[in-house]
């Protein structure tokens, strides 16, 4: 027994041993093969980047792969072919081999073949026809994916010869059960239309029938097709308008965009304007005027407008707005932005605010998205700064952002700043202005300039800030700084002599021409209060006159003229004359003209009244000058400079002597007189709006356009004093800034529809269409059909509905309208605070009243909702509601209170049961 | 929507081109290149006119790769950008990374993806979970299986899934173990002003960015319900959801009810304003003295009570103006390192235990100011970084998570809070 068993077990062992051995052998073989393959594959894997780097299109090798009977090799070959397409290389030579594979059953191969076909079919039309048969067959494949793919490719290959077959295919697939196929079919419609636009009526008809689409996942594509094919046929939309509004929430992001685009246009040209434009303008004005803010808040007019605007909203427009609101919760920034524009154009202003604030959560997204969001916010802040004012911090600039973001944010900050938050903004600017990026600092300075123009009270505060930055190492920064300071000083003309003196001190260290020009203008403008230092400045600049930039030369002339008119002492006159002479031989004709003009108008006139004795002295000077003039004429310009400089030195000496003489004698008397004159004439000066200097700074070309009257005054003046007064009037003039009206800027922003590409790039883009104007009254209200009249069970199976937001929103349109109506009549105060929640709740109430016609499924959904509501807000409960609830619902309610989990499971079970029943 | 799409590398050479309406040569990008040459990489305005406004190029720049769409007609610009962003996200999720190499390695797959995502220039099939069914993302495993020539569905045991009534989830998904994970991530961004006229310690501005990530591996068509503790922090205007969430229900009851897509996805996103007295777990107070060519900076960091959660990776970065010299730093705890070129000090405190609270750390830096410039004129800043597990700044918590199906589900939840941009301006 024992032995036998042992031997038996022995033999068993042997058997097992041999089996084990063979298994091990097999395993070893397999593992060897496997590991080899892994190695090979990994080599291939590492080569896959090299596949990209392959330059040469190896047609033969690929062909061989394509003709292989193994799927994997085919895929490999196709991938290479597609790869070359992706790289933008030509591989049309492969066409015949690829087309052969169109009938392969594998979806993976199919997709690759189609990718290839789409690219090359239009060039190889004859060969491509071989594939059409396969497509046609696939259109009745039982896999919806295959059908969808077939119709998509058929329409993408763009062969006019198969147009009729294609149209038939589309007609067939438009009625397909699968949403995938219908989506593809609708998309194909667009492609066909673009291929042959002559047959438009056919496509319009197809679109019209497709508009009856019930699935929210296809309707987006349908509307997109509508927008592409017949956007002008808004009449086709009437019967579907309400349904579109209801379906909106369940459509995917891209579809929502298409629908919203359409509804915006539709709303704008079908409904009566919900707000009164005149009132609006009034409101804007009061908003701008900050001192009146409190008044305007309590102003009765405003409240009236409030109610008026509410009355004006058409019930269907109301529906659109209310259906848009929950969609704001989507991820898709594009949708949110589009809804904001819809509210911007269509909604009463009081409702716009809450919607507009939704944009704030995208202010921290990627820069490209931010850019567009900010571009939309900017015009809103122009028109209605109050909306975003409490959130001004959200627009404060991050130093890491790209410049185009900073620019927009800065504009928005400027728009939002008012007296109350100026401190906040000042602190923020304080840190910006110390930033290391010169571009950003300049941007900040520009912003300061516009800001102080808006709120002049801030000028002094910012002036101090700017003065601290004037010695910046960066030339552009310091230049910009001076320019802005000039602007600020213009706003605050009183008592700035200290500032100007300080600026005059640093003048020699400034090298940027624009800054120099600005500073010289500023000194000239204030030369009455700093008359002691101006001649010296003029002297230094006369020395370097020829080397200066053109705009600086202009300003030297300007300053000289001003100095002379303020303080016509002989040495000043001489200096000015010298500068004029230099200018007369300048290369720029306009400068020469100007020099002559100044000479005739100012110098010669003043000379009339200057005592002869001085003139004699001047004659000597003149002789010197005329001599030099002759020399100069002979020599080239570059050499002239040296000469002049020598002269300068001579002159300077003389001047200094003269200065000492004259200052004691005439100087002070005259100065006193002048100052009196100035004070008396200042009133007149202000009245006479001479913007000459302002213009001269910006556009030198306009220099010579003078106020004739003033010139005449100057020429006719009978005494030196009178002359000087007149000259001052002309030159220094009034200090008021030329105010650029803000309306222009607003108009520019409003030129294109918000959120359009044209608006974004600020110029007309092909295909842009402005929004239509509001009609006088609401149109076609009877044409808009109620959704549920044509609502069919087929398009909306109960199972479908389970996943939908729509189920939550589920309302009978007529009932929703009545709620609005009743709430309107009930009490105005109530209406004013209608929130979204209330709105839906009320809908629910009403819906229950008419719930008989709805399916059980619906009522179940509703009741579930209700029960939750009830647990939350019991006050909302009505007796009626409870009466009308089904028994089943009551049960559920009880459960619901006890345990949530159970309830849900039960829900689910119930649903399943019902489905089974239906089946 | 758009006519063509170019994917360019950092040097703006074309990696992939895809045309929908007509073939446009890559030379059209001349104007774009021209503009890009004069600007820094990230500084190019997203829309560039080409050929005097005949075309427009819309682009986004991510990780050294440009995605450039060519536009011919009027479109919604935000839609284009959003779609480019979507392409970026799709590629990133497919190949778990986005850079030039990834794109070159997978350029055929990307081309196929573009073909599926865009039909005739219009968005077509964009749901990532759906795309993954049609064009499977490459894995080493699938590559190996390819070589052995075993059909894929045989190996993975997956039967081909049929499209369902909802676009983001197919029917017939099956898992042996059903599980769902919820990740709540919060990032706080703060800029605090410690200079200027009125110095106050409160937060001058800031926001909390929160995302709720979900990874679902559930069979069938489950319905998931998620409730929050402290849900009142979520305002309507500040939250956005994945399309699968029923917004209307959330607006009403603050319950997230959804049928999740398969795999991981971003369920919810919210942004909250930081109130001026936000309770921060870490509090930094700098003090700055300058006197006649010498200066001193004291930084004290206080870690406050954090409900027993440890503060991890606490780092303080101090940026000094360029013209200081002889910087000496002294800190008792942590490691500090001075970068001479950038004039920055990195002070790494490391992990801080929750007990005992509060804890105080200090760093003193003294330096000279040889040129005796007014240091107030220069920018100085301190940035702070830290991380907390199972903690949220807003106080938002997941209260309950129910999966309405007949099977039992493993549910996991965690939350991480980080400091994103926590900047103190001195």
Short mmCIF file of N, CA and C in Angstrom, two decimals, chain A residues 571-705:
data_model
loop_
_atom_site.label_atom_id
_atom_site.label_comp_id
_atom_site.label_asym_id
_atom_site.label_seq_id
_atom_site.Cartn_x
_atom_site.Cartn_y
_atom_site.Cartn_z
N UNK A 571 18.79 143.16 -21.61
CA UNK A 571 19.59 141.94 -21.74
C UNK A 571 18.70 140.77 -22.13
N UNK A 572 17.49 140.78 -21.64
CA UNK A 572 16.57 139.73 -22.04
C UNK A 572 16.25 139.83 -23.52
N UNK A 573 16.04 141.07 -23.94
CA UNK A 573 15.74 141.27 -25.35
C UNK A 573 16.88 140.78 -26.22
N UNK A 574 18.08 141.11 -25.79
CA UNK A 574 19.25 140.68 -26.57
C UNK A 574 19.33 139.17 -26.67
N UNK A 575 19.11 138.58 -25.53
CA UNK A 575 19.18 137.14 -25.47
C UNK A 575 18.14 136.53 -26.41
N UNK A 576 16.96 137.08 -26.34
CA UNK A 576 15.87 136.58 -27.15
C UNK A 576 16.18 136.76 -28.63
N UNK A 577 16.72 137.94 -28.91
CA UNK A 577 17.06 138.22 -30.29
C UNK A 577 18.08 137.23 -30.81
N UNK A 578 19.01 136.92 -29.95
CA UNK A 578 20.04 135.97 -30.33
C UNK A 578 19.43 134.61 -30.64
N UNK A 579 18.54 134.21 -29.76
CA UNK A 579 17.88 132.92 -29.97
C UNK A 579 17.10 132.94 -31.28
N UNK A 580 16.43 134.06 -31.51
CA UNK A 580 15.64 134.18 -32.74
C UNK A 580 16.54 134.04 -33.96
N UNK A 581 17.70 134.63 -33.84
CA UNK A 581 18.60 134.56 -35.00
C UNK A 581 19.06 133.15 -35.24
N UNK A 582 19.39 132.48 -34.16
CA UNK A 582 19.78 131.08 -34.32
C UNK A 582 18.66 130.30 -35.01
N UNK A 583 17.46 130.62 -34.56
CA UNK A 583 16.31 129.88 -35.10
C UNK A 583 16.09 130.22 -36.57
N UNK A 584 16.39 131.43 -36.93
CA UNK A 584 16.15 131.83 -38.32
C UNK A 584 17.00 131.03 -39.30
N UNK A 585 18.11 130.52 -38.82
CA UNK A 585 18.96 129.74 -39.71
C UNK A 585 18.85 128.25 -39.44
N UNK A 586 17.78 127.92 -38.79
CA UNK A 586 17.60 126.49 -38.50
C UNK A 586 17.21 125.77 -39.78
N UNK A 587 17.39 124.47 -39.72
CA UNK A 587 17.12 123.67 -40.91
C UNK A 587 15.62 123.49 -41.10
N UNK A 588 14.86 123.62 -40.03
CA UNK A 588 13.42 123.40 -40.09
C UNK A 588 12.71 124.69 -40.48
N UNK A 589 11.92 124.63 -41.54
CA UNK A 589 11.31 125.87 -42.02
C UNK A 589 10.26 126.41 -41.06
N UNK A 590 9.57 125.49 -40.40
CA UNK A 590 8.53 125.95 -39.49
C UNK A 590 9.14 126.74 -38.33
N UNK A 591 10.28 126.25 -37.88
CA UNK A 591 10.95 126.96 -36.80
C UNK A 591 11.41 128.34 -37.29
N UNK A 592 11.90 128.36 -38.51
CA UNK A 592 12.33 129.65 -39.06
C UNK A 592 11.16 130.61 -39.12
N UNK A 593 10.03 130.09 -39.62
CA UNK A 593 8.82 130.92 -39.70
C UNK A 593 8.45 131.47 -38.34
N UNK A 594 8.52 130.59 -37.42
CA UNK A 594 8.10 130.98 -36.09
C UNK A 594 9.02 132.06 -35.55
N UNK A 595 10.30 131.90 -35.83
CA UNK A 595 11.26 132.89 -35.35
C UNK A 595 10.96 134.25 -35.96
N UNK A 596 10.70 134.24 -37.26
CA UNK A 596 10.37 135.52 -37.92
C UNK A 596 9.11 136.11 -37.33
N UNK A 597 8.17 135.25 -37.14
CA UNK A 597 6.88 135.68 -36.60
C UNK A 597 7.07 136.32 -35.23
N UNK A 598 7.82 135.68 -34.38
CA UNK A 598 8.07 136.23 -33.05
C UNK A 598 8.82 137.55 -33.15
N UNK A 599 9.72 137.58 -34.10
CA UNK A 599 10.52 138.80 -34.22
C UNK A 599 9.62 139.96 -34.57
N UNK A 600 8.78 139.74 -35.56
CA UNK A 600 7.90 140.82 -36.00
C UNK A 600 6.89 141.19 -34.93
N UNK A 601 6.37 140.17 -34.32
CA UNK A 601 5.26 140.40 -33.41
C UNK A 601 5.73 140.90 -32.05
N UNK A 602 6.83 140.38 -31.60
CA UNK A 602 7.21 140.67 -30.22
C UNK A 602 8.41 141.61 -30.15
N UNK A 603 9.47 141.14 -30.75
CA UNK A 603 10.72 141.87 -30.56
C UNK A 603 10.62 143.27 -31.15
N UNK A 604 10.17 143.33 -32.40
CA UNK A 604 10.11 144.65 -33.05
C UNK A 604 9.15 145.57 -32.32
N UNK A 605 8.06 145.01 -31.87
CA UNK A 605 7.09 145.83 -31.17
C UNK A 605 7.65 146.38 -29.88
N UNK A 606 8.34 145.52 -29.16
CA UNK A 606 8.89 145.99 -27.89
C UNK A 606 9.96 147.03 -28.14
N UNK A 607 10.73 146.79 -29.17
CA UNK A 607 11.81 147.72 -29.50
C UNK A 607 11.33 149.14 -29.71
N UNK A 608 10.11 149.24 -30.20
CA UNK A 608 9.57 150.58 -30.44
C UNK A 608 9.62 151.44 -29.19
N UNK A 609 9.44 150.78 -28.06
CA UNK A 609 9.29 151.54 -26.83
C UNK A 609 10.56 151.59 -25.99
N UNK A 610 11.55 150.88 -26.41
CA UNK A 610 12.77 150.85 -25.61
C UNK A 610 13.59 152.11 -25.93
N UNK A 611 14.14 152.74 -24.91
CA UNK A 611 14.90 153.97 -25.12
C UNK A 611 16.04 153.76 -26.11
N UNK A 612 16.39 154.89 -26.81
CA UNK A 612 17.36 154.82 -27.89
C UNK A 612 18.73 154.39 -27.41
N UNK A 613 19.05 154.89 -26.26
CA UNK A 613 20.38 154.60 -25.74
C UNK A 613 20.66 153.11 -25.77
N UNK A 614 19.68 152.39 -25.32
CA UNK A 614 19.87 150.95 -25.30
C UNK A 614 19.93 150.38 -26.71
N UNK A 615 19.13 151.02 -27.54
CA UNK A 615 19.13 150.52 -28.91
C UNK A 615 20.49 150.65 -29.55
N UNK A 616 21.13 151.77 -29.21
CA UNK A 616 22.46 151.94 -29.79
C UNK A 616 23.37 150.80 -29.38
N UNK A 617 23.30 150.49 -28.12
CA UNK A 617 24.10 149.36 -27.66
C UNK A 617 23.76 148.11 -28.46
N UNK A 618 22.51 148.00 -28.66
CA UNK A 618 22.09 146.82 -29.39
C UNK A 618 22.60 146.81 -30.81
N UNK A 619 22.68 148.04 -31.35
CA UNK A 619 23.15 148.10 -32.73
C UNK A 619 24.53 147.49 -32.86
N UNK A 620 25.32 147.82 -31.88
CA UNK A 620 26.65 147.22 -31.91
C UNK A 620 26.52 145.70 -31.96
N UNK A 621 25.71 145.25 -31.07
CA UNK A 621 25.49 143.81 -31.03
C UNK A 621 25.05 143.31 -32.39
N UNK A 622 24.11 144.07 -32.92
CA UNK A 622 23.57 143.65 -34.21
C UNK A 622 24.66 143.58 -35.27
N UNK A 623 25.53 144.57 -35.22
CA UNK A 623 26.63 144.53 -36.17
C UNK A 623 27.43 143.26 -36.04
N UNK A 624 27.72 143.00 -34.80
CA UNK A 624 28.46 141.76 -34.56
C UNK A 624 27.72 140.58 -35.19
N UNK A 625 26.46 140.60 -34.89
CA UNK A 625 25.67 139.47 -35.36
C UNK A 625 25.62 139.39 -36.88
N UNK A 626 25.46 140.58 -37.49
CA UNK A 626 25.36 140.56 -38.95
C UNK A 626 26.66 140.09 -39.57
N UNK A 627 27.73 140.51 -38.95
CA UNK A 627 29.01 139.99 -39.46
C UNK A 627 29.04 138.47 -39.40
N UNK A 628 28.71 138.06 -38.23
CA UNK A 628 28.75 136.61 -38.06
C UNK A 628 27.77 135.93 -39.02
N UNK A 629 26.68 136.63 -39.26
CA UNK A 629 25.70 136.07 -40.16
C UNK A 629 26.32 135.78 -41.52
N UNK A 630 27.05 136.78 -42.01
CA UNK A 630 27.68 136.59 -43.32
C UNK A 630 28.60 135.38 -43.30
N UNK A 631 29.37 135.35 -42.24
CA UNK A 631 30.28 134.21 -42.14
C UNK A 631 29.50 132.91 -42.14
N UNK A 632 28.48 132.96 -41.34
CA UNK A 632 27.69 131.74 -41.18
C UNK A 632 27.14 131.25 -42.50
N UNK A 633 26.69 132.23 -43.28
CA UNK A 633 26.12 131.85 -44.55
C UNK A 633 27.10 131.10 -45.41
N UNK A 634 28.35 131.49 -45.29
CA UNK A 634 29.36 130.83 -46.10
C UNK A 634 29.65 129.42 -45.59
N UNK A 635 29.75 129.36 -44.31
CA UNK A 635 30.18 128.07 -43.74
C UNK A 635 29.02 127.08 -43.63
N UNK A 636 29.41 125.89 -43.41
CA UNK A 636 28.37 124.89 -43.22
C UNK A 636 27.85 124.95 -41.80
N UNK A 637 26.74 124.34 -41.63
CA UNK A 637 26.04 124.49 -40.35
C UNK A 637 26.84 124.00 -39.16
N UNK A 638 27.53 122.92 -39.36
CA UNK A 638 28.26 122.34 -38.23
C UNK A 638 29.33 123.29 -37.72
N UNK A 639 29.91 123.96 -38.64
CA UNK A 639 30.96 124.90 -38.23
C UNK A 639 30.36 126.11 -37.54
N UNK A 640 29.18 126.45 -37.97
CA UNK A 640 28.52 127.60 -37.36
C UNK A 640 28.49 127.50 -35.84
N UNK A 641 28.22 126.32 -35.42
CA UNK A 641 28.02 126.13 -34.00
C UNK A 641 29.19 126.66 -33.18
N UNK A 642 30.35 126.32 -33.67
CA UNK A 642 31.52 126.78 -32.93
C UNK A 642 31.54 128.30 -32.84
N UNK A 643 31.30 128.90 -33.98
CA UNK A 643 31.27 130.35 -34.02
C UNK A 643 30.31 130.91 -32.99
N UNK A 644 29.15 130.36 -33.05
CA UNK A 644 28.11 130.87 -32.17
C UNK A 644 28.52 130.76 -30.73
N UNK A 645 29.12 129.65 -30.44
CA UNK A 645 29.49 129.46 -29.04
C UNK A 645 30.48 130.52 -28.59
N UNK A 646 31.37 130.82 -29.49
CA UNK A 646 32.31 131.90 -29.15
C UNK A 646 31.54 133.18 -28.89
N UNK A 647 30.67 133.46 -29.82
CA UNK A 647 29.86 134.67 -29.66
C UNK A 647 29.15 134.69 -28.34
N UNK A 648 28.58 133.54 -28.08
CA UNK A 648 27.84 133.41 -26.82
C UNK A 648 28.65 133.93 -25.67
N UNK A 649 29.87 133.48 -25.64
CA UNK A 649 30.70 133.87 -24.51
C UNK A 649 30.86 135.38 -24.43
N UNK A 650 31.13 135.94 -25.58
CA UNK A 650 31.26 137.41 -25.59
C UNK A 650 30.01 138.05 -25.05
N UNK A 651 28.95 137.60 -25.61
CA UNK A 651 27.66 138.17 -25.25
C UNK A 651 27.42 138.08 -23.77
N UNK A 652 27.68 136.93 -23.27
CA UNK A 652 27.40 136.69 -21.87
C UNK A 652 28.06 137.74 -21.00
N UNK A 653 29.29 138.00 -21.36
CA UNK A 653 30.00 139.00 -20.56
C UNK A 653 29.24 140.32 -20.56
N UNK A 654 28.88 140.71 -21.77
CA UNK A 654 28.18 141.98 -21.88
C UNK A 654 26.88 141.95 -21.10
N UNK A 655 26.23 140.91 -21.27
CA UNK A 655 24.93 140.77 -20.60
C UNK A 655 25.07 140.97 -19.10
N UNK A 656 26.08 140.32 -18.61
CA UNK A 656 26.25 140.40 -17.16
C UNK A 656 26.45 141.85 -16.72
N UNK A 657 27.23 142.55 -17.52
CA UNK A 657 27.42 143.97 -17.19
C UNK A 657 26.08 144.68 -17.19
N UNK A 658 25.38 144.47 -18.25
CA UNK A 658 24.09 145.14 -18.40
C UNK A 658 23.16 144.83 -17.24
N UNK A 659 23.16 143.60 -16.93
CA UNK A 659 22.28 143.18 -15.84
C UNK A 659 22.50 144.03 -14.61
N UNK A 660 23.75 144.16 -14.27
CA UNK A 660 24.07 144.91 -13.05
C UNK A 660 23.60 146.36 -13.17
N UNK A 661 23.75 146.89 -14.37
CA UNK A 661 23.30 148.28 -14.57
C UNK A 661 21.80 148.40 -14.40
N UNK A 662 21.14 147.64 -15.22
CA UNK A 662 19.71 147.86 -15.37
C UNK A 662 18.89 147.47 -14.16
N UNK A 663 19.35 146.48 -13.52
CA UNK A 663 18.52 145.97 -12.43
C UNK A 663 18.21 147.04 -11.41
N UNK A 664 19.22 147.88 -11.18
CA UNK A 664 18.99 148.94 -10.20
C UNK A 664 18.04 150.00 -10.71
N UNK A 665 18.18 150.32 -11.98
CA UNK A 665 17.43 151.47 -12.50
C UNK A 665 15.95 151.16 -12.77
N UNK A 666 15.79 150.43 -13.85
CA UNK A 666 14.42 150.29 -14.35
C UNK A 666 13.67 149.11 -13.73
N UNK A 667 14.47 148.09 -13.63
CA UNK A 667 13.91 146.76 -13.34
C UNK A 667 12.72 146.75 -12.40
N UNK A 668 12.98 147.24 -11.21
CA UNK A 668 11.97 147.00 -10.21
C UNK A 668 10.69 147.75 -10.47
N UNK A 669 10.85 148.95 -10.93
CA UNK A 669 9.64 149.74 -11.22
C UNK A 669 8.76 149.00 -12.21
N UNK A 670 9.42 148.62 -13.27
CA UNK A 670 8.65 147.97 -14.32
C UNK A 670 7.97 146.70 -13.82
N UNK A 671 8.76 146.00 -13.08
CA UNK A 671 8.21 144.74 -12.60
C UNK A 671 6.96 144.97 -11.78
N UNK A 672 7.06 145.96 -10.92
CA UNK A 672 5.89 146.27 -10.09
C UNK A 672 4.69 146.58 -10.95
N UNK A 673 4.93 147.45 -11.89
CA UNK A 673 3.84 147.85 -12.77
C UNK A 673 3.23 146.64 -13.45
N UNK A 674 4.11 145.87 -13.99
CA UNK A 674 3.64 144.71 -14.74
C UNK A 674 2.75 143.84 -13.88
N UNK A 675 3.24 143.61 -12.70
CA UNK A 675 2.47 142.71 -11.85
C UNK A 675 1.08 143.25 -11.59
N UNK A 676 1.02 144.56 -11.41
CA UNK A 676 -0.30 145.15 -11.25
C UNK A 676 -1.16 144.85 -12.46
N UNK A 677 -0.56 145.11 -13.60
CA UNK A 677 -1.30 144.88 -14.83
C UNK A 677 -1.81 143.44 -14.94
N UNK A 678 -0.93 142.60 -14.58
CA UNK A 678 -1.31 141.18 -14.69
C UNK A 678 -2.51 140.89 -13.83
N UNK A 679 -2.44 141.40 -12.62
CA UNK A 679 -3.54 141.08 -11.72
C UNK A 679 -4.85 141.66 -12.23
N UNK A 680 -4.75 142.83 -12.82
CA UNK A 680 -6.00 143.41 -13.30
C UNK A 680 -6.53 142.68 -14.52
N UNK A 681 -5.62 142.22 -15.33
CA UNK A 681 -6.11 141.61 -16.57
C UNK A 681 -6.35 140.12 -16.46
N UNK A 682 -6.04 139.60 -15.31
CA UNK A 682 -6.13 138.15 -15.21
C UNK A 682 -7.53 137.64 -15.50
N UNK A 683 -8.49 138.40 -15.00
CA UNK A 683 -9.87 137.99 -15.25
C UNK A 683 -10.15 137.86 -16.73
N UNK A 684 -9.71 138.87 -17.46
CA UNK A 684 -9.93 138.84 -18.90
C UNK A 684 -9.23 137.65 -19.53
N UNK A 685 -8.02 137.44 -19.08
CA UNK A 685 -7.23 136.36 -19.65
C UNK A 685 -7.96 135.03 -19.56
N UNK A 686 -8.54 134.86 -18.39
CA UNK A 686 -9.24 133.59 -18.19
C UNK A 686 -10.39 133.44 -19.16
N UNK A 687 -11.07 134.58 -19.35
CA UNK A 687 -12.22 134.50 -20.23
C UNK A 687 -11.83 134.16 -21.65
N UNK A 688 -10.78 134.79 -22.06
CA UNK A 688 -10.36 134.52 -23.43
C UNK A 688 -9.66 133.17 -23.47
N UNK A 689 -10.26 132.31 -24.17
CA UNK A 689 -9.79 130.94 -24.14
C UNK A 689 -8.72 130.74 -25.20
N UNK A 690 -7.53 131.05 -24.85
CA UNK A 690 -6.47 130.86 -25.82
C UNK A 690 -5.71 129.60 -25.47
N UNK A 691 -5.81 128.66 -26.32
CA UNK A 691 -5.18 127.39 -26.02
C UNK A 691 -3.88 127.23 -26.78
N UNK A 692 -3.36 128.38 -27.15
CA UNK A 692 -2.26 128.32 -28.08
C UNK A 692 -1.08 127.51 -27.56
N UNK A 693 -0.77 127.75 -26.30
CA UNK A 693 0.40 127.07 -25.79
C UNK A 693 0.19 125.58 -25.68
N UNK A 694 -0.99 125.27 -25.27
CA UNK A 694 -1.31 123.86 -25.17
C UNK A 694 -1.15 123.21 -26.54
N UNK A 695 -1.65 123.93 -27.52
CA UNK A 695 -1.55 123.37 -28.86
C UNK A 695 -0.10 123.28 -29.29
N UNK A 696 0.62 124.34 -28.98
CA UNK A 696 1.99 124.36 -29.45
C UNK A 696 2.79 123.20 -28.89
N UNK A 697 2.39 122.77 -27.71
CA UNK A 697 3.10 121.64 -27.14
C UNK A 697 2.80 120.37 -27.90
N UNK A 698 1.55 120.24 -28.23
CA UNK A 698 1.15 118.98 -28.82
C UNK A 698 1.39 118.95 -30.32
N UNK A 699 0.99 120.03 -30.97
CA UNK A 699 1.15 120.05 -32.42
C UNK A 699 1.84 121.34 -32.81
N UNK A 700 3.07 121.19 -33.15
CA UNK A 700 3.82 122.39 -33.48
C UNK A 700 3.35 123.02 -34.77
N UNK A 701 2.71 122.24 -35.56
CA UNK A 701 2.32 122.72 -36.87
C UNK A 701 1.32 123.87 -36.79
N UNK A 702 0.54 123.81 -35.77
CA UNK A 702 -0.53 124.80 -35.68
C UNK A 702 -0.10 126.14 -35.12
N UNK A 703 1.18 126.21 -34.85
CA UNK A 703 1.74 127.40 -34.23
C UNK A 703 1.17 128.72 -34.73
N UNK A 704 1.22 128.87 -36.03
CA UNK A 704 0.97 130.20 -36.57
C UNK A 704 -0.49 130.60 -36.66
N UNK A 705 -1.34 129.68 -36.31
CA UNK A 705 -2.75 130.05 -36.32
C UNK A 705 -3.02 130.90 -35.10
#
